[in-house]
Amino acid sequence: MNNPILVEVWRGPLVESRHRGAVAVVDASGRAACAVGDIAAPVFPRSAIKAFQALPLVESGAAERYGFGDEDLALACASHSGEPAHVAGVERMLAKIGLDASALRCGAHWPISQNAAAALARTGTPTALHNNCSGKHAGFLCLACAMGVDHADYFRPEHPVQRQVRAVLEDFTGAVLAEDVCAIDGCSVPTWAVPLQSLAYAFAKFGTGRGFAPKRAATAARLREACARQPWFVAGTGRFCTEIMQKFGERVFVKTGAEGVYCGALPELGVGIAVKCDDGAARAAQAIIAAVIARFLPLDLVAYTRPVLRNWNGFEVGSIRVTDAL
Amino acid sequence: MNNPILVEVWRGPLVESRHRGAVAVVDASGRAACAVGDIAAPVFPRSAIKAFQALPLVESGAAERYGFGDEDLALACASHSGEPAHVAGVERMLAKIGLDASALRCGAHWPISQNAAAALARTGTPTALHNNCSGKHAGFLCLACAMGVDHADYFRPEHPVQRQVRAVLEDFTGAVLAEDVCAIDGCSVPTWAVPLQSLAYAFAKFGTGRGFAPKRAATAARLREACARQPWFVAGTGRFCTEIMQKFGERVFVKTGAEGVYCGALPELGVGIAVKCDDGAARAAQAIIAAVIARFLPLDLVAYTRPVLRNWNGFEVGSIRVTDAL
């Protein structure tokens, strides 16, 4: 199936590049409120489902036992920019469980934030703490400690932590997560591909608690609350996830994932949203989910649905535009 | 027209992302040797045609007058990585014409090379010299000086330098470059969209000299020679343009452009190549042109046509694969 062109990138008088994709908006009963493109095709959710990966951490009581607060939980759900307060926050999480950065198995990369990367370069080089997934990994380590299991291999599919995560993901998505849809994520934990519509369905459940046992529903609400209270810790300065949750609080939950994935929940409407840009472009996925949100809620998101493109001199050279296919 | 999927990005057992695009391979008589997708659609060539933008610099005698050698000419054709020797080279070009970095109007950005960016961050912030286009701009300034015109606005479409560039581009491509296809490039000079097949045709002429007056043919050969002798200055450490021209010398000319453009010339076969990835992805455009080159010449390019993808821990997580549609 050919997914439609959902985003055009204009330069001067012409379209320079085009992005295709699919969008699923589904309620907690599984009914599609909006379907564009092939919403049955399997998609690796990547980092978009970090809040689901953090669920066992909270539901098990591990987070409470080790004194994890809003910031810690937001970091556990985050693809953070590696800014100093993100790094310090993850260090605090690790200290609370009696560990340090040497326990992290996510690998090191330069901070997403260019300012943070430049500042870091003046004094050193990146560590695993700067990896955008370090908060999630600190959460996995916390769960391993609370379970009393060896945490050395916490990132492997067969480790008790990842088994719990997998069971949660199956409950959320209603999909069977077997080896034929399993791959390795950028931070080395497993990622399982599910149909885009199942991903939207999972976010509808996450946003409403419907379809969950009471404890799981309360845990989902707790994670949404933590992210809404500390949205800067979910992404960082100038990032879409942060700005949207800063503006709209618990009305809109959004989370980016690598390779053009964006997911979200609109609790007051009872729907979940899942976007996949065919080619993996973040710029397109972000514009698409902004347009989807603006379609369902009367929020002004034109700065995100039609951003102006400027060059190195600050001259306006074009714009990114969501098409009528959406 | 729907361009075909030319590149798949695999993660574990599944395709995670897909890139569509078009490919034109054309000889100097305008005959297509290979056409995939819509090769009549207009494409902004962006930086892929820097060697054509450098042609007036050499043909006018300006480069010779100011003592520009192979390195300088390679930098004039370059999208360099902002490594120290690139920056020093552009400073030398400017010194030869009695100017310095303050004359550059390309704007500043961090070096493309992450190592160079980290090293720079330790001591300062980027200037226009670090802009990947600074060598091209130094070439424009040299031409302005040789013409005896005010160089202040050398980047504007109405400036004598850009008028000469435009006339050269019309001669190369055979296309009319009017306002309806004109936009502003990342470095603020004009960029004109032309059909992909016209771009390939221009590269066939560039690679063979056929269809040009003798002086222009000799100038094109001089620029190809300079790039083949100093390929590191055309891009930088680890970059595809550099590695290909280091390996194959004058047998293969290649040049990347922003938004998924890649162009090249295979002089011994008399053909030019133009690739445009619909969505603007560099990773796809590079794999596509590598596959096109390997189809026309018996060169081993599998490292580029099917690169392995590794995560932050160095684990193999997938690969980029050119499809059978090519």
Coordinates of C-alpha atoms in Angstrom, one line a residue, chain A residues 12 22 25 30 54 81 89 97 112 149 163-164 176 190 213 260 283 288 303 313 315 321:
Chain A
G12 CA 10.8 29.3 -2.5
A22 CA 0.4 6.8 8.1
V25 CA -6.2 7.7 16.0
G30 CA -10.1 -0.1 19.6
A54 CA 8.5 2.7 32.8
S81 CA 18.5 16.4 25.4
G89 CA 18.8 14.0 37.4
I97 CA 19.5 2.9 44.1
I112 CA 21.0 16.1 21.6
V149 CA 18.0 -9.7 40.6
R163 CA 10.3 -9.8 30.4
Q164 CA 8.1 -7.6 32.6
V176 CA 1.8 -10.8 20.4
P190 CA 14.6 -5.0 22.6
A213 CA -6.9 -3.4 35.9
G260 CA 9.7 9.1 12.2
R283 CA 10.6 16.9 11.0
I288 CA 1.9 15.5 11.4
A303 CA 4.1 27.1 14.6
N313 CA 21.9 33.8 7.8
F315 CA 16.8 34.3 5.8
R321 CA 3.5 22.1 5.4

